[in-house]
Coordinates of C-alpha atoms in Angstrom, one line a residue:
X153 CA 21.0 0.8 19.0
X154 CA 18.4 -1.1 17.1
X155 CA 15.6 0.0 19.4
X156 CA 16.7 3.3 19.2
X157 CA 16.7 3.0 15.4
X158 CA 13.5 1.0 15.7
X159 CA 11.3 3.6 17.7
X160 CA 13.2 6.6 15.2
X161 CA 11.6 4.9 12.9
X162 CA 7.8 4.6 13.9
X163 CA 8.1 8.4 15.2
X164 CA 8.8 9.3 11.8
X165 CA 5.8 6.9 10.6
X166 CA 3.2 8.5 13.1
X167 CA 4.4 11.8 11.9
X168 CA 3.7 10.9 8.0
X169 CA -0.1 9.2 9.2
X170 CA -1.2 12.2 11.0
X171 CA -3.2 15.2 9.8
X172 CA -2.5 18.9 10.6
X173 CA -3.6 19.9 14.2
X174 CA -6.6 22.3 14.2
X175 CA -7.3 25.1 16.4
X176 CA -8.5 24.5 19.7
X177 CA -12.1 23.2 19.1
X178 CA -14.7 21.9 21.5
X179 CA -17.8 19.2 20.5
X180 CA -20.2 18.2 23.4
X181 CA -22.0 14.8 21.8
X182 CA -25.1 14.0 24.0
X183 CA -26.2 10.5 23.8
X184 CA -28.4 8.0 25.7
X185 CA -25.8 5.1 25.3
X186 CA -22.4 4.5 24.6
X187 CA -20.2 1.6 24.5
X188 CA -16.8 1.1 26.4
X189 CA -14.1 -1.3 27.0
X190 CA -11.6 -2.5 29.4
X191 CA -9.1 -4.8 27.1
X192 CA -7.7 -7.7 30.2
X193 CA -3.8 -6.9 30.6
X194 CA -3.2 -9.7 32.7
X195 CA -2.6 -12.3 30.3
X196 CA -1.5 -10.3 26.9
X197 CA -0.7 -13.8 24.7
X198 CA -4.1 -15.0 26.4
X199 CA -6.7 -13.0 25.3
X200 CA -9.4 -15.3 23.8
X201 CA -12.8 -13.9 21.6
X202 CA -15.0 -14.1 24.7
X203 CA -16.2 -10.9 26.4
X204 CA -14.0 -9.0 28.3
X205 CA -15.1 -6.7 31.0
X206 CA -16.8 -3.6 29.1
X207 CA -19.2 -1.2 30.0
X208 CA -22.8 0.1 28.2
X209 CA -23.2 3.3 29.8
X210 CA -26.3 5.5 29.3
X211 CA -27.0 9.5 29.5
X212 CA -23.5 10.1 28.7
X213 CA -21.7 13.3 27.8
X214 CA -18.7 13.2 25.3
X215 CA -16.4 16.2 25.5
X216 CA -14.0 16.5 22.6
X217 CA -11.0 18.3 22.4
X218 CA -10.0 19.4 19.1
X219 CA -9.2 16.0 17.6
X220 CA -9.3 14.0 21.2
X221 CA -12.0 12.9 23.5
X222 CA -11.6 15.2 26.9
X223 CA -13.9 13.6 29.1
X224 CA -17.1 11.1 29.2
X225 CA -19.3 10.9 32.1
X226 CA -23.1 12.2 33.0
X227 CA -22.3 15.3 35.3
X228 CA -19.7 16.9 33.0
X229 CA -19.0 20.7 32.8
X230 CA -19.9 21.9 29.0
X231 CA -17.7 24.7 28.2
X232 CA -20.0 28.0 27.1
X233 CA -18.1 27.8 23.3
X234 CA -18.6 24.3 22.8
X235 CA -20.9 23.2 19.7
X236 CA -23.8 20.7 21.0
X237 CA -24.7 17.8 19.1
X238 CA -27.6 16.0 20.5
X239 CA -27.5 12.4 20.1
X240 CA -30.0 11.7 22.6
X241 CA -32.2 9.6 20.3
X242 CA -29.1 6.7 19.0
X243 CA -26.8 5.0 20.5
X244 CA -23.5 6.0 20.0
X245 CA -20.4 3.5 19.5
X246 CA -16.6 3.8 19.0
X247 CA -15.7 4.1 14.8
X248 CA -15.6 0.5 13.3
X249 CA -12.7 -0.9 11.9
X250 CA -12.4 -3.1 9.1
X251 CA -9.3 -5.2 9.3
X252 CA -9.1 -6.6 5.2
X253 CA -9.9 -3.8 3.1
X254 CA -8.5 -3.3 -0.6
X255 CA -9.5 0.6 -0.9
X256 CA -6.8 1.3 -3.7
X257 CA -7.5 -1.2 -6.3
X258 CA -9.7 1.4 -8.3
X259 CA -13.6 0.8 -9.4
X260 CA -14.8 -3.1 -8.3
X261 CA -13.6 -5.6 -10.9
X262 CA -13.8 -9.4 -10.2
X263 CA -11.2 -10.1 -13.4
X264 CA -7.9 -8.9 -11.8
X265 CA -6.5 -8.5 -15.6
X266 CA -8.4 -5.1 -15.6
X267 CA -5.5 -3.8 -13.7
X268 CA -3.8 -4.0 -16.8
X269 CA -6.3 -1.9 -19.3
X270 CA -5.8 1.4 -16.7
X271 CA -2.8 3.6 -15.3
X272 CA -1.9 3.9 -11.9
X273 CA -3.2 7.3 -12.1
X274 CA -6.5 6.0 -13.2
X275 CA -6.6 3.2 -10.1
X276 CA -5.1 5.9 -8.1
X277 CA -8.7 8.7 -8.9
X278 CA -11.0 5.5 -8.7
X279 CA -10.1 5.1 -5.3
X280 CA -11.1 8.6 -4.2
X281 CA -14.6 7.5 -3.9
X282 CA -14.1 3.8 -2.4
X283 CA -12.4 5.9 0.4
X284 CA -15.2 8.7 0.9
X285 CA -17.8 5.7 1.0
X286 CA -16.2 3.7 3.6
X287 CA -16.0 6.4 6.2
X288 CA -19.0 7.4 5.9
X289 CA -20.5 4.0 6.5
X290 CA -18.9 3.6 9.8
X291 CA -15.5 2.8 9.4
X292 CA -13.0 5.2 10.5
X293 CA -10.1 3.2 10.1
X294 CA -9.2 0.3 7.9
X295 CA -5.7 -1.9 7.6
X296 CA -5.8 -2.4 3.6
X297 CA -3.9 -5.2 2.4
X298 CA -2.1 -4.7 -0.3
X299 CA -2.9 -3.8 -4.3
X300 CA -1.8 -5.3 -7.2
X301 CA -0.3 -2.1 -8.6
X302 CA 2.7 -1.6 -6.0
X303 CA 2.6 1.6 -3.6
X304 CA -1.1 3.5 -4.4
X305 CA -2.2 2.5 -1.3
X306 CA 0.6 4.5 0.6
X307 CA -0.5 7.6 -1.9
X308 CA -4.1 7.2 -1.0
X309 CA -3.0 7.4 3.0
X310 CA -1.0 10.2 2.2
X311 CA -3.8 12.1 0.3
X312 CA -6.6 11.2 3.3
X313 CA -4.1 12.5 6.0
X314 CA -3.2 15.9 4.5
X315 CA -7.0 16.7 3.9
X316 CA -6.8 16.2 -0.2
X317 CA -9.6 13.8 -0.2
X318 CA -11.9 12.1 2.8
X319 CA -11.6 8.9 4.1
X320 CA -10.5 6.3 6.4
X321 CA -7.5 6.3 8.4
X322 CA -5.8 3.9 6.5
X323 CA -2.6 1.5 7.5
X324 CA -1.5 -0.1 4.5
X325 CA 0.8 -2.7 3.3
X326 CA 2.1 -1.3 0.0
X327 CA 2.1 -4.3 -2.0
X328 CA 1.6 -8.3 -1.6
X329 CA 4.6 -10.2 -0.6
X330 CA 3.9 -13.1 -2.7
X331 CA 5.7 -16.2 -4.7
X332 CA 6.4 -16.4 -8.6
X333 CA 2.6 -17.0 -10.1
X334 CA 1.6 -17.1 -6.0
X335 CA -1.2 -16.0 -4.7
X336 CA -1.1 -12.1 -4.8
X337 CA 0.8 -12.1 -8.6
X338 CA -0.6 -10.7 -11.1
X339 CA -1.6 -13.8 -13.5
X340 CA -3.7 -14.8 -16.6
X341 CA -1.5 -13.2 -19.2
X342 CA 0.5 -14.8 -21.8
X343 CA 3.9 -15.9 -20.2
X344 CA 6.2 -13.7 -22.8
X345 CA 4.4 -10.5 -21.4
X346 CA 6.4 -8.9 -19.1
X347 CA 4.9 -7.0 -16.5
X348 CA 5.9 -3.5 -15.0
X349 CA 8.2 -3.1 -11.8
X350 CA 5.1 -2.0 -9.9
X351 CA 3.3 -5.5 -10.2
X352 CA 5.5 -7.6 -9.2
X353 CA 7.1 -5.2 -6.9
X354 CA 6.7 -7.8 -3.8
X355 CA 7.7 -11.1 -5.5
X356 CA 10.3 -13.3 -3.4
X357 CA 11.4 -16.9 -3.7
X358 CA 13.5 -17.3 -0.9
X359 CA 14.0 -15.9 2.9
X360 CA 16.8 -13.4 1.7
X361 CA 14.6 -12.2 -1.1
X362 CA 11.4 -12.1 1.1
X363 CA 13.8 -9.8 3.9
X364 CA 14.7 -8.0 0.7
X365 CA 11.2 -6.8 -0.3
X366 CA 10.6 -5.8 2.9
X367 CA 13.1 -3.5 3.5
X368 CA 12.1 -1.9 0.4
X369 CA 8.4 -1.4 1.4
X370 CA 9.8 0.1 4.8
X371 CA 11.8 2.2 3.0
X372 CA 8.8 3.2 0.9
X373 CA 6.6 3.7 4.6
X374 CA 4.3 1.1 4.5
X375 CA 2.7 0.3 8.0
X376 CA 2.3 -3.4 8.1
X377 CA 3.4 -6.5 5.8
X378 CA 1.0 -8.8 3.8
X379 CA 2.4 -12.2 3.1
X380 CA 0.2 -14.8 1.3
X381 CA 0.8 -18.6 2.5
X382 CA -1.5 -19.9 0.7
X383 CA -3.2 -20.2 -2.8
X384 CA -6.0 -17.9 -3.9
X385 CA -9.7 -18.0 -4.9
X386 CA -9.5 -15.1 -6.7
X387 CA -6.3 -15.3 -8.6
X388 CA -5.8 -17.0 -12.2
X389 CA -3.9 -20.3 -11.7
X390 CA -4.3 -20.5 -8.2
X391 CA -5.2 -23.4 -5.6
X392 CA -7.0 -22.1 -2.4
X393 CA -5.7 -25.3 -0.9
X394 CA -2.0 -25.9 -1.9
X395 CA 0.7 -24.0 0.4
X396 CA 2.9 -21.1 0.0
X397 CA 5.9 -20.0 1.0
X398 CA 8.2 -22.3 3.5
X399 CA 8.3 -21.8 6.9
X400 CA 12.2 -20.5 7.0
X401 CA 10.5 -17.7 4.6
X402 CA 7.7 -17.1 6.7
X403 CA 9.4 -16.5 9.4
X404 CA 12.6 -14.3 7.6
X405 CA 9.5 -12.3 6.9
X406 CA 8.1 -11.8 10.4
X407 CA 11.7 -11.6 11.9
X408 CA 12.5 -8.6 9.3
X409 CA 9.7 -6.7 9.4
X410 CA 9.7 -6.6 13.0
X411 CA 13.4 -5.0 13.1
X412 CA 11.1 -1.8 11.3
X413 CA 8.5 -2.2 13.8
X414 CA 6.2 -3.9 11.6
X415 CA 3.7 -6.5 12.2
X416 CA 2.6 -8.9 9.6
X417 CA -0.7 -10.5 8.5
X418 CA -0.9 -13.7 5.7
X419 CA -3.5 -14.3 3.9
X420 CA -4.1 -18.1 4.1
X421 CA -6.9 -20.9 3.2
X422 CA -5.1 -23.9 3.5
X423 CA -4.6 -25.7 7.0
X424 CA -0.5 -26.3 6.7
X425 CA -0.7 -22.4 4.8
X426 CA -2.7 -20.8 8.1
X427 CA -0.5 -23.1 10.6
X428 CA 2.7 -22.4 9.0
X429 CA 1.9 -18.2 9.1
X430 CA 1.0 -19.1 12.8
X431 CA 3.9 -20.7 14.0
X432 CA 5.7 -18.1 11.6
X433 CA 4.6 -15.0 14.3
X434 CA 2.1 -13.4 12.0
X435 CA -0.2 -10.8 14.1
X436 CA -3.4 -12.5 12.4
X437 CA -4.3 -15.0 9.7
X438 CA -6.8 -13.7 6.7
X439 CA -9.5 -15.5 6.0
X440 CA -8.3 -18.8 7.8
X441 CA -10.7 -20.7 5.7
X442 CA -10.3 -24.4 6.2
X443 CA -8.5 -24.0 9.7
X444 CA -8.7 -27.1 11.7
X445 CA -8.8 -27.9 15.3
X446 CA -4.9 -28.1 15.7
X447 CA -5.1 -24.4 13.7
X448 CA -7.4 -23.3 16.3
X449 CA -5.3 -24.6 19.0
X450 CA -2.1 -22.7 17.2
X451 CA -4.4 -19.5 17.1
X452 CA -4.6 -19.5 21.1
X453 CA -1.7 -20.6 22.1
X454 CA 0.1 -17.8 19.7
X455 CA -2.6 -14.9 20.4
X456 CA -2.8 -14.8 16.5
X457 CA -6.0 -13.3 15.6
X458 CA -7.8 -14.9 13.0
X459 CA -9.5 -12.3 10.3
X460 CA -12.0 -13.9 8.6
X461 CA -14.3 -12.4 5.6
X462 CA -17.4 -14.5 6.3
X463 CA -19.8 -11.9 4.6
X464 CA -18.1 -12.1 0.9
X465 CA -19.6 -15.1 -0.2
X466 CA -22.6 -13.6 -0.8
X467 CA -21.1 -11.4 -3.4
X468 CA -18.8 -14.1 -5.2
X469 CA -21.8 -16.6 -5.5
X470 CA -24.1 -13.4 -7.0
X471 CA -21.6 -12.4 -9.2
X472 CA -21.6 -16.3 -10.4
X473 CA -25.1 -16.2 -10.9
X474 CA -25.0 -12.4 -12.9
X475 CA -21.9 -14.0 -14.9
X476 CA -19.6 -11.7 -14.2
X477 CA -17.3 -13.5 -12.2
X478 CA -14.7 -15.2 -14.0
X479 CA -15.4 -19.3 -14.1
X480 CA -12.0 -19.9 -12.5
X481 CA -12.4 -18.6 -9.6
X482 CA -16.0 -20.2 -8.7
X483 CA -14.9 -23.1 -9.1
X484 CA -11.3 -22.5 -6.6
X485 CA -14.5 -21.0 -4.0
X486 CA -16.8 -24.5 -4.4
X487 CA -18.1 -25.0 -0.7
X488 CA -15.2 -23.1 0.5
X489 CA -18.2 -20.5 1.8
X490 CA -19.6 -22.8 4.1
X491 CA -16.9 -24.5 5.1
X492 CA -15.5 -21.1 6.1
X493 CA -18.1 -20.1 8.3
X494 CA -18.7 -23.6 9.8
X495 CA -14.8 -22.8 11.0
X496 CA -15.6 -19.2 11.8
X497 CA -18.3 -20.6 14.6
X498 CA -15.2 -23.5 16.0
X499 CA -12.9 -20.8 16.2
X500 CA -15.4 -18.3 18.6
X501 CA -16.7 -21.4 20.2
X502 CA -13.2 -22.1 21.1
X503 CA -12.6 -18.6 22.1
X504 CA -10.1 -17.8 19.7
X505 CA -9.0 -14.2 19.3
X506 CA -11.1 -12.9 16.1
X507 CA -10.9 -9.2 14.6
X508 CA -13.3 -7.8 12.0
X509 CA -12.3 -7.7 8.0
X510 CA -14.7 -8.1 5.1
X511 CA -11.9 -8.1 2.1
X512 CA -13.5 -4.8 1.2
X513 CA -13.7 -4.7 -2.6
X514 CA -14.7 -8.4 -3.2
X515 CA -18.5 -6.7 -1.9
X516 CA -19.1 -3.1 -3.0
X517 CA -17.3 -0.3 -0.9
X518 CA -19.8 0.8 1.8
X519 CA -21.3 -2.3 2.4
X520 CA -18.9 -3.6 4.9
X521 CA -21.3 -3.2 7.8
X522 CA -23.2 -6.3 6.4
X523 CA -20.8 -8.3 7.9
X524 CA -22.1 -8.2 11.3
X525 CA -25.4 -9.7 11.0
X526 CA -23.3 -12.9 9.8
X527 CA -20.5 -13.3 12.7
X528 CA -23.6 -13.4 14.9
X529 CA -25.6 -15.8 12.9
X530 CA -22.5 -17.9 12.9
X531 CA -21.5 -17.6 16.9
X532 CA -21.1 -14.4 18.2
X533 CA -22.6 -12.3 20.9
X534 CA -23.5 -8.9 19.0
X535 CA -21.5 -7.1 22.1
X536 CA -18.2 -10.0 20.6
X537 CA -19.2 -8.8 16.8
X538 CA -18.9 -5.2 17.6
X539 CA -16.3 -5.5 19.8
X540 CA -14.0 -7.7 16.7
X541 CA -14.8 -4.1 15.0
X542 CA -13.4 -1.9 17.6
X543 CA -11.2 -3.2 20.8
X544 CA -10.1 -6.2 19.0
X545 CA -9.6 -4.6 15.8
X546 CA -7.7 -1.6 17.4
X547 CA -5.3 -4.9 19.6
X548 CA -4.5 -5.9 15.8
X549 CA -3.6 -3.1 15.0
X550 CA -1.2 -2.0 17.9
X551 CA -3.1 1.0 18.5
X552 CA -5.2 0.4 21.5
X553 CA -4.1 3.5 23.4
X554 CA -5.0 5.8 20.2
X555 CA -8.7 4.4 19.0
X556 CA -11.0 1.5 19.1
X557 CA -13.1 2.9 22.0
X558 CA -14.5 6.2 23.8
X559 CA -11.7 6.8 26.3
X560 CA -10.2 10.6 27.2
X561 CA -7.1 10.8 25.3
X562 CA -8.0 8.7 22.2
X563 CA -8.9 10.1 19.3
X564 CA -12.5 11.3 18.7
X565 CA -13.8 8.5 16.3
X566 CA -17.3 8.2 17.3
X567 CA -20.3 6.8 15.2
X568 CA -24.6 6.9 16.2
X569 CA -27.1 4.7 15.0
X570 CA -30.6 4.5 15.4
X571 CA -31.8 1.5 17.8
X572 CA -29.5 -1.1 19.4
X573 CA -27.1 -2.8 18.1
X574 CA -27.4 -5.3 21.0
X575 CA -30.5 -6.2 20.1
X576 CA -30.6 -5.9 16.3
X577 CA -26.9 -5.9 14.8
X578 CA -28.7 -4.8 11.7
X579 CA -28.8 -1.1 13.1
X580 CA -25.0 -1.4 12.0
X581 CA -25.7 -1.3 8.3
X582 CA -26.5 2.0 8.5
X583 CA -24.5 4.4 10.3
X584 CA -26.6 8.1 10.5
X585 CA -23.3 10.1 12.5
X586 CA -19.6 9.9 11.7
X587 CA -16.9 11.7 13.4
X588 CA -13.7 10.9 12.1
X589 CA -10.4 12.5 14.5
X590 CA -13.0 15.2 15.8
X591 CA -14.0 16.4 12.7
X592 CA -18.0 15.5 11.2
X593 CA -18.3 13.9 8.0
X594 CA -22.1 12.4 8.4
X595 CA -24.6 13.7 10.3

């Protein structure tokens, strides 16, 4: 009965995510290159970071079926009513996917305590834009994770799928399943001020209270959990390096979440924090900041991908140098940025399973796409870069068989730049074409 309940459950999720079907519609996208991937079945909990078998093919034809790619090939039959869109002169790539975005925490603040001078209806119009901005810089999907004011991220989703407002698709977590004064509370106030039920909405000190949130944000329709194992850099009070959460809770968490069909992801910087979410289940470990080599050898042998925001830095250290980021927080990130990066080559080197997620929000919305040029300056292939932003990132996801490459029957998330991406990752910083489920939003 509980599988029954269980795939009941994510029918009714896929229902809520998708957007109205539009009458039958036909795109023909000519390009001189596109990119596609076989994902290697054979060994599922094996899958390292190294290239898998994947084809670039050149003078292709993509037919598109409503919201669905029909067919790819060179010889196909156009149909007469089908609108032409010549991409003859870019190369054209699955949409990216940014694994770590935080799209619903209103206009860019670096001082979390903000949160506290607007409404959620104010966070909740901010976002509108940080949405609109991401797709049309590439990214047609995202996995946001989490927001300090409880449940706007589930209202954003639901706004983007009924055609209110344009963005992503989104999968989102809801809220931050978190420890009293942990890593995802919200802290700096005075400790008489008590906060409102929406922000500290996922706040659990035991297994039995960590099961309890979660059944809550089910409830609400979340798509995936965010636990945080570890301090934070960019929380008040925090220590990027101490541990949180126990095992037993870590693990209630991944064991409940998965009775709803949920996967989990933990934010983590601290070794025991990123080897405890590991041996806990978790489908990937944010930022994994000061993993070690046992942490890497966990990450294999689990098939945990590790999510690592290796661009960021750059936008933490300016901010230090403008003044504008609280004092706090540089000091919790003092050589963390390097020493994240000089983990981030280990891991690929080691061939550990790696996704794409830039903790969207940290660096202005848009600018995701700047992460690329850094995963190959620290050890990546461009083809394993773009791949962590499509294939890899769609694995993460559980959603292989819907997007994450250009494959009849997945949906039609196609983007075009001008030059090669193989040759200058760069290209990827600015995305000229975006088709989002079959429908243009950047050409």
């Amino acid at each position: 009965m509980r599988k029954n309940d269980q795939d009941a459950r994510k029918e009714k999720r896929t229902d809520r995510r998708e957007r109205p079907r539009i009458p039958a519609n036909f795109f023909c996208l000519l390009g001189p290159v596109s990119f596609r991937h076989r994902p290697n079945h054979r060994h599922p909990r094996r899958q390292t970071n190294r290239p898998r078998l994947r084809r670039v093919l050149t003078g292709q034809t993509i037919l598109i079926r409503d919201n669905k790619v029909e067919a790819v090939g060179n010889k196909l039959t156009i149909p007469s009513n089908a609108k032409i869109i010549d991409l003859t002169k870019m190369t054209v790539l699955p949409g990216l996917i940014d694994c770590h975005t935080h799209l619903a925490d209103g206009t860019r603040d670096s001082e979390p305590i903000g949160v506290f001078r607007k409404t959620a209806a104010e966070l909740a119009l901010e976002s509108v834009p940080n949405a609109q901005v991401t797709l049309e810089s590439g990214f047609t999907t995202v996995r946001d994770v989490g927001t300090y004011r409880a449940l706007g991220d589930i209202a954003l989703r639901d706004a983007i799928n009924r055609g209110d407002i344009i963005g992503p698709r989104m999968y989102v977590a809801g809220a931050y399943v978190t420890i009293t004064g942990g890593a995802g509370a919200d802290t700096g106030l005075a400790p008489d001020i008590t906060l409102p039920w929406d922000m500290h909405y996922g706040e659990a000190n035991s297994p039995w209270e960590v099961r309890q949130v979660i059944r809550k944000l089910a409830h609400d329709g979340v798509d995936h959990i965010k636990v945080l194992s570890s301090g934070a850099v960019l929380t008040h009070g925090s220590n990027p390096k101490s541990q949180e959460f126990t095992l037993e809770e870590l693990q209630a968490a991944v064991d409940e979440a998965s009775h709803f069909g949920l996967r989990v992801e933990s934010h983590a910087h601290s070794p025991e924090g990123i080897k405890n979410a590991i041996r806990a289940g978790v489908a990937s470990v944010e930022h994994a900041t000061m993993i070690d080599d046992e942490g890497i050898a966990l990450a294999k042998q689990h098939g945990t991908y590790l999510d690592m925001d290796i661009y960021d830095e750059e936008c933490i250290q300016e901010e230090g140098k403008n003044g504008s980021m609280p004092k706090d927080f540089l000091e919790h990130d003092a050589a963390l940025g390097q020493i994240q990066r000089d983990n981030f080559r280990k891991a690929v080197a080691a061939g550990a399973k790696m996704s794409f997620g830039t903790d969207a929000g940290v660096c202005p919305y848009g600018t995701s796409g700047k992460q690329f040029a850094f995963m190959v300056k620290y050890g990546m292939t461009p083809m394993q870069a773009i791949q962590a932003a499509t294939s890899n990132a769609a694995d993460l996801l559980g959603h292989s068989n819907e997007f994450g490459s250009i494959k009849p029957g997945k949906y039609a998330d196609i983007i075009a730049v001008t030059g090669d991406p193989l040759t200058d990752i760069r290209t990827l910083e600015t995305v000229q074409f975006v088709m989002k489920d079959g429908k243009i939003y950047k050409q």
